[in-house]
PDB file of C-alpha atoms in Angstrom:
ATOM      1  CA  MET A  21     185.747 -27.937   8.939  1.00  0.00           C
ATOM      2  CA  ASN A  22     187.779 -30.629  10.624  1.00  0.00           C
ATOM      3  CA  VAL A  23     185.854 -31.646  13.767  1.00  0.00           C
ATOM      4  CA  LYS A  24     188.969 -33.159  15.324  1.00  0.00           C
ATOM      5  CA  ALA A  25     190.855 -29.865  14.912  1.00  0.00           C
ATOM      6  CA  ASP A  26     187.935 -27.744  16.164  1.00  0.00           C
ATOM      7  CA  PRO A  27     186.696 -28.762  19.641  1.00  0.00           C
ATOM      8  CA  VAL A  28     183.651 -26.432  19.564  1.00  0.00           C
ATOM      9  CA  PRO A  29     181.303 -28.799  17.695  1.00  0.00           C
ATOM     10  CA  ALA A  30     181.845 -31.399  20.421  1.00  0.00           C
ATOM     11  CA  ALA A  31     181.811 -28.962  23.355  1.00  0.00           C
ATOM     12  CA  TRP A  32     178.446 -27.330  22.591  1.00  0.00           C
ATOM     13  CA  PRO A  33     176.214 -30.435  22.769  1.00  0.00           C
ATOM     14  CA  LEU A  34     178.184 -31.716  25.747  1.00  0.00           C
ATOM     15  CA  LEU A  35     177.502 -28.457  27.603  1.00  0.00           C
ATOM     16  CA  LEU A  36     173.787 -28.684  26.833  1.00  0.00           C
ATOM     17  CA  ARG A  37     173.529 -32.355  27.830  1.00  0.00           C
ATOM     18  CA  ALA A  38     175.539 -31.844  31.022  1.00  0.00           C
ATOM     19  CA  ARG A  39     173.339 -28.913  32.041  1.00  0.00           C
ATOM     20  CA  ALA A  40     170.135 -30.843  31.357  1.00  0.00           C
ATOM     21  CA  GLU A  41     171.290 -33.930  33.254  1.00  0.00           C
ATOM     22  CA  MET A  42     172.542 -31.946  36.256  1.00  0.00           C
ATOM     23  CA  VAL A  43     169.343 -29.897  36.455  1.00  0.00           C
ATOM     24  CA  ASP A  44     167.242 -33.072  36.217  1.00  0.00           C
ATOM     25  CA  ALA A  45     169.258 -34.716  38.995  1.00  0.00           C
ATOM     26  CA  ILE A  46     168.976 -31.636  41.218  1.00  0.00           C
ATOM     27  CA  GLU A  47     165.217 -31.486  40.544  1.00  0.00           C
ATOM     28  CA  ARG A  48     164.904 -35.133  41.627  1.00  0.00           C
ATOM     29  CA  THR A  49     166.882 -34.400  44.793  1.00  0.00           C
ATOM     30  CA  LEU A  50     164.656 -31.441  45.694  1.00  0.00           C
ATOM     31  CA  ALA A  51     161.515 -33.480  44.987  1.00  0.00           C
ATOM     32  CA  GLY A  52     162.895 -36.333  47.100  1.00  0.00           C
ATOM     33  CA  HIS A  53     163.062 -33.894  50.015  1.00  0.00           C
ATOM     34  CA  ARG A  54     159.530 -32.680  49.245  1.00  0.00           C
ATOM     35  CA  LEU A  55     160.824 -29.286  48.232  1.00  0.00           C
ATOM     36  CA  PRO A  56     159.573 -27.116  45.363  1.00  0.00           C
ATOM     37  CA  PRO A  57     161.233 -27.181  41.947  1.00  0.00           C
ATOM     38  CA  LEU A  58     164.507 -25.492  41.140  1.00  0.00           C
ATOM     39  CA  ALA A  59     162.721 -22.729  39.196  1.00  0.00           C
ATOM     40  CA  TRP A  60     161.066 -21.640  42.440  1.00  0.00           C
ATOM     41  CA  TYR A  61     164.445 -21.476  44.185  1.00  0.00           C
ATOM     42  CA  ASP A  62     165.817 -19.510  41.245  1.00  0.00           C
ATOM     43  CA  VAL A  63     163.142 -16.799  41.506  1.00  0.00           C
ATOM     44  CA  LEU A  64     163.336 -16.620  45.302  1.00  0.00           C
ATOM     45  CA  TRP A  65     167.139 -16.347  45.216  1.00  0.00           C
ATOM     46  CA  ALA A  66     167.102 -13.637  42.508  1.00  0.00           C
ATOM     47  CA  LEU A  67     164.626 -11.577  44.533  1.00  0.00           C
ATOM     48  CA  GLU A  68     166.585 -12.096  47.738  1.00  0.00           C
ATOM     49  CA  GLN A  69     169.712 -10.698  46.054  1.00  0.00           C
ATOM     50  CA  ALA A  70     167.902  -7.606  44.733  1.00  0.00           C
ATOM     51  CA  PRO A  71     167.827  -4.271  46.563  1.00  0.00           C
ATOM     52  CA  GLY A  72     164.716  -4.219  48.722  1.00  0.00           C
ATOM     53  CA  ARG A  73     164.077  -7.846  47.648  1.00  0.00           C
ATOM     54  CA  THR A  74     162.178  -6.378  44.678  1.00  0.00           C
ATOM     55  CA  LEU A  75     162.688  -6.579  40.911  1.00  0.00           C
ATOM     56  CA  ARG A  76     160.751  -5.460  37.863  1.00  0.00           C
ATOM     57  CA  MET A  77     159.524  -8.512  35.995  1.00  0.00           C
ATOM     58  CA  GLY A  78     161.903  -7.866  33.076  1.00  0.00           C
ATOM     59  CA  MET A  79     164.878  -7.560  35.414  1.00  0.00           C
ATOM     60  CA  LEU A  80     163.781 -10.696  37.236  1.00  0.00           C
ATOM     61  CA  ALA A  81     163.815 -12.610  33.948  1.00  0.00           C
ATOM     62  CA  GLU A  82     167.366 -11.416  33.296  1.00  0.00           C
ATOM     63  CA  ALA A  83     168.498 -12.422  36.795  1.00  0.00           C
ATOM     64  CA  LEU A  84     167.257 -16.005  36.557  1.00  0.00           C
ATOM     65  CA  VAL A  85     169.727 -18.831  36.184  1.00  0.00           C
ATOM     66  CA  VAL A  86     167.572 -21.869  35.451  1.00  0.00           C
ATOM     67  CA  SER A  87     164.622 -20.896  33.269  1.00  0.00           C
ATOM     68  CA  ARG A  88     163.138 -17.683  31.960  1.00  0.00           C
ATOM     69  CA  SER A  89     160.176 -19.220  30.171  1.00  0.00           C
ATOM     70  CA  HIS A  90     156.672 -18.863  31.598  1.00  0.00           C
ATOM     71  CA  LEU A  91     157.888 -16.372  34.215  1.00  0.00           C
ATOM     72  CA  SER A  92     154.490 -14.710  34.677  1.00  0.00           C
ATOM     73  CA  HIS A  93     152.877 -18.099  35.325  1.00  0.00           C
ATOM     74  CA  LEU A  94     155.649 -19.081  37.732  1.00  0.00           C
ATOM     75  CA  VAL A  95     155.384 -15.798  39.656  1.00  0.00           C
ATOM     76  CA  ALA A  96     151.606 -16.266  39.843  1.00  0.00           C
ATOM     77  CA  ARG A  97     152.153 -19.685  41.449  1.00  0.00           C
ATOM     78  CA  LEU A  98     154.659 -18.216  43.898  1.00  0.00           C
ATOM     79  CA  GLU A  99     152.232 -15.409  44.660  1.00  0.00           C
ATOM     80  CA  ALA A 100     149.419 -17.917  45.328  1.00  0.00           C
ATOM     81  CA  ALA A 101     151.753 -19.666  47.780  1.00  0.00           C
ATOM     82  CA  LYS A 102     152.430 -16.269  49.415  1.00  0.00           C
ATOM     83  CA  LEU A 103     156.158 -16.535  48.628  1.00  0.00           C
ATOM     84  CA  VAL A 104     156.190 -13.388  46.486  1.00  0.00           C
ATOM     85  CA  ALA A 105     153.879 -10.429  46.032  1.00  0.00           C
ATOM     86  CA  ARG A 106     153.291  -8.537  42.801  1.00  0.00           C
ATOM     87  CA  ARG A 107     152.775  -4.805  42.786  1.00  0.00           C
ATOM     88  CA  LYS A 108     152.438  -2.071  40.208  1.00  0.00           C
ATOM     89  CA  SER A 109     155.771  -0.420  39.521  1.00  0.00           C
ATOM     90  CA  ALA A 110     156.177   2.954  41.212  1.00  0.00           C
ATOM     91  CA  ASP A 111     158.204   4.121  38.197  1.00  0.00           C
ATOM     92  CA  ASP A 112     155.868   2.844  35.496  1.00  0.00           C
ATOM     93  CA  ARG A 113     152.238   2.112  36.396  1.00  0.00           C
ATOM     94  CA  ARG A 114     151.964  -0.269  33.425  1.00  0.00           C
ATOM     95  CA  GLY A 115     154.854  -2.382  34.705  1.00  0.00           C
ATOM     96  CA  ALA A 116     154.896  -4.786  37.615  1.00  0.00           C
ATOM     97  CA  VAL A 117     157.442  -5.708  40.240  1.00  0.00           C
ATOM     98  CA  ALA A 118     157.849  -8.913  42.207  1.00  0.00           C
ATOM     99  CA  LEU A 119     158.651  -8.655  45.906  1.00  0.00           C
ATOM    100  CA  LEU A 120     160.034 -11.491  48.025  1.00  0.00           C
ATOM    101  CA  THR A 121     157.944 -12.098  51.144  1.00  0.00           C
ATOM    102  CA  ASP A 122     159.369 -13.231  54.476  1.00  0.00           C
ATOM    103  CA  ARG A 123     157.733 -16.614  53.836  1.00  0.00           C
ATOM    104  CA  GLY A 124     159.511 -16.828  50.454  1.00  0.00           C
ATOM    105  CA  ALA A 125     162.853 -15.942  52.040  1.00  0.00           C
ATOM    106  CA  ALA A 126     162.339 -18.628  54.684  1.00  0.00           C
ATOM    107  CA  LEU A 127     161.527 -21.253  52.050  1.00  0.00           C
ATOM    108  CA  ARG A 128     164.612 -20.309  49.998  1.00  0.00           C
ATOM    109  CA  LEU A 129     166.749 -20.606  53.095  1.00  0.00           C
ATOM    110  CA  SER A 130     165.298 -24.042  53.933  1.00  0.00           C
ATOM    111  CA  MET A 131     165.960 -25.244  50.370  1.00  0.00           C
ATOM    112  CA  TRP A 132     169.595 -24.120  50.344  1.00  0.00           C
ATOM    113  CA  PRO A 133     171.235 -27.033  52.242  1.00  0.00           C
ATOM    114  CA  VAL A 134     169.605 -29.618  49.957  1.00  0.00           C
ATOM    115  CA  TYR A 135     170.385 -27.586  46.832  1.00  0.00           C
ATOM    116  CA  ARG A 136     173.995 -26.998  47.944  1.00  0.00           C
ATOM    117  CA  GLU A 137     174.550 -30.705  48.502  1.00  0.00           C
ATOM    118  CA  ALA A 138     172.960 -31.591  45.158  1.00  0.00           C
ATOM    119  CA  VAL A 139     175.230 -29.107  43.345  1.00  0.00           C
ATOM    120  CA  ALA A 140     178.220 -30.590  45.143  1.00  0.00           C
ATOM    121  CA  ALA A 141     177.221 -34.129  44.179  1.00  0.00           C
ATOM    122  CA  GLU A 142     176.215 -33.446  40.590  1.00  0.00           C
ATOM    123  CA  PHE A 143     178.737 -30.764  39.649  1.00  0.00           C
ATOM    124  CA  ALA A 144     181.459 -29.737  42.059  1.00  0.00           C
ATOM    125  CA  ARG A 145     182.838 -33.192  42.889  1.00  0.00           C
ATOM    126  CA  HIS A 146     183.611 -33.768  39.211  1.00  0.00           C
ATOM    127  CA  LEU A 147     185.817 -30.691  38.830  1.00  0.00           C
ATOM    128  CA  ARG A 148     189.330 -29.991  40.025  1.00  0.00           C
ATOM    129  CA  PRO A 149     189.709 -26.415  41.344  1.00  0.00           C
ATOM    130  CA  ALA A 150     191.689 -25.401  38.250  1.00  0.00           C
ATOM    131  CA  ASP A 151     188.954 -26.851  36.008  1.00  0.00           C
ATOM    132  CA  ALA A 152     186.279 -24.937  37.901  1.00  0.00           C
ATOM    133  CA  ARG A 153     188.245 -21.675  37.629  1.00  0.00           C
ATOM    134  CA  GLY A 154     188.774 -22.214  33.887  1.00  0.00           C
ATOM    135  CA  LEU A 155     185.133 -23.101  33.304  1.00  0.00           C
ATOM    136  CA  ALA A 156     183.978 -20.079  35.302  1.00  0.00           C
ATOM    137  CA  ALA A 157     186.312 -17.768  33.365  1.00  0.00           C
ATOM    138  CA  SER A 158     185.109 -19.136  30.015  1.00  0.00           C
ATOM    139  CA  LEU A 159     181.445 -18.853  30.922  1.00  0.00           C
ATOM    140  CA  ARG A 160     181.967 -15.346  32.322  1.00  0.00           C
ATOM    141  CA  ARG A 161     183.546 -14.268  28.993  1.00  0.00           C
ATOM    142  CA  LEU A 162     180.553 -15.708  27.124  1.00  0.00           C
ATOM    143  CA  LEU A 163     178.102 -13.844  29.337  1.00  0.00           C
ATOM    144  CA  VAL A 164     179.988 -10.563  29.092  1.00  0.00           C
ATOM    145  CA  SER A 165     180.073 -10.826  25.291  1.00  0.00           C
ATOM    146  CA  ARG A 166     176.304 -11.520  25.250  1.00  0.00           C
ATOM    147  CA  ARG A 167     175.605  -8.479  27.412  1.00  0.00           C
ATOM    148  CA  ARG A 168     177.720  -6.311  25.131  1.00  0.00           C
ATOM    149  CA  ALA A 169     175.869  -7.655  22.091  1.00  0.00           C
ATOM    150  CA  LYS A 170     172.524  -6.708  23.677  1.00  0.00           C
ATOM    151  CA  VAL A 171     173.686  -3.140  24.255  1.00  0.00           C
ATOM    152  CA  CYS A 172     174.863  -2.643  20.671  1.00  0.00           C
TER     153      CYS A 172
END
């Protein structure tokens, strides 16, 4: 395979490095404002978007943007901080759901201005609108193909 003719071998590691560096920079920005880590925001935001601010743990994992690893531990920490509550699932007594508390919603809302500015500084300012639209379209196609692969 001719690497110069095929841009994929160069694009993949660049995507991974860019993601890691942007997430690290955003984490530093949140910490500099004495705010919780991005993973906390991610869980709080996913729950806020859900009907009734509640998701089964498996659905919560699928809704996360930043990190899906150690979700039970992360939810336990959020529960200890009274930002989420865990309950038995009404549909399946063996399953559990996570519920966003009012305190969790308030924290997510207070984190948003800092997070928004960090995303603008680390990501948005480097993209022309056409680049952002193209990147979004490409990533959307990747995600749709992954979802189809999971169903099959």
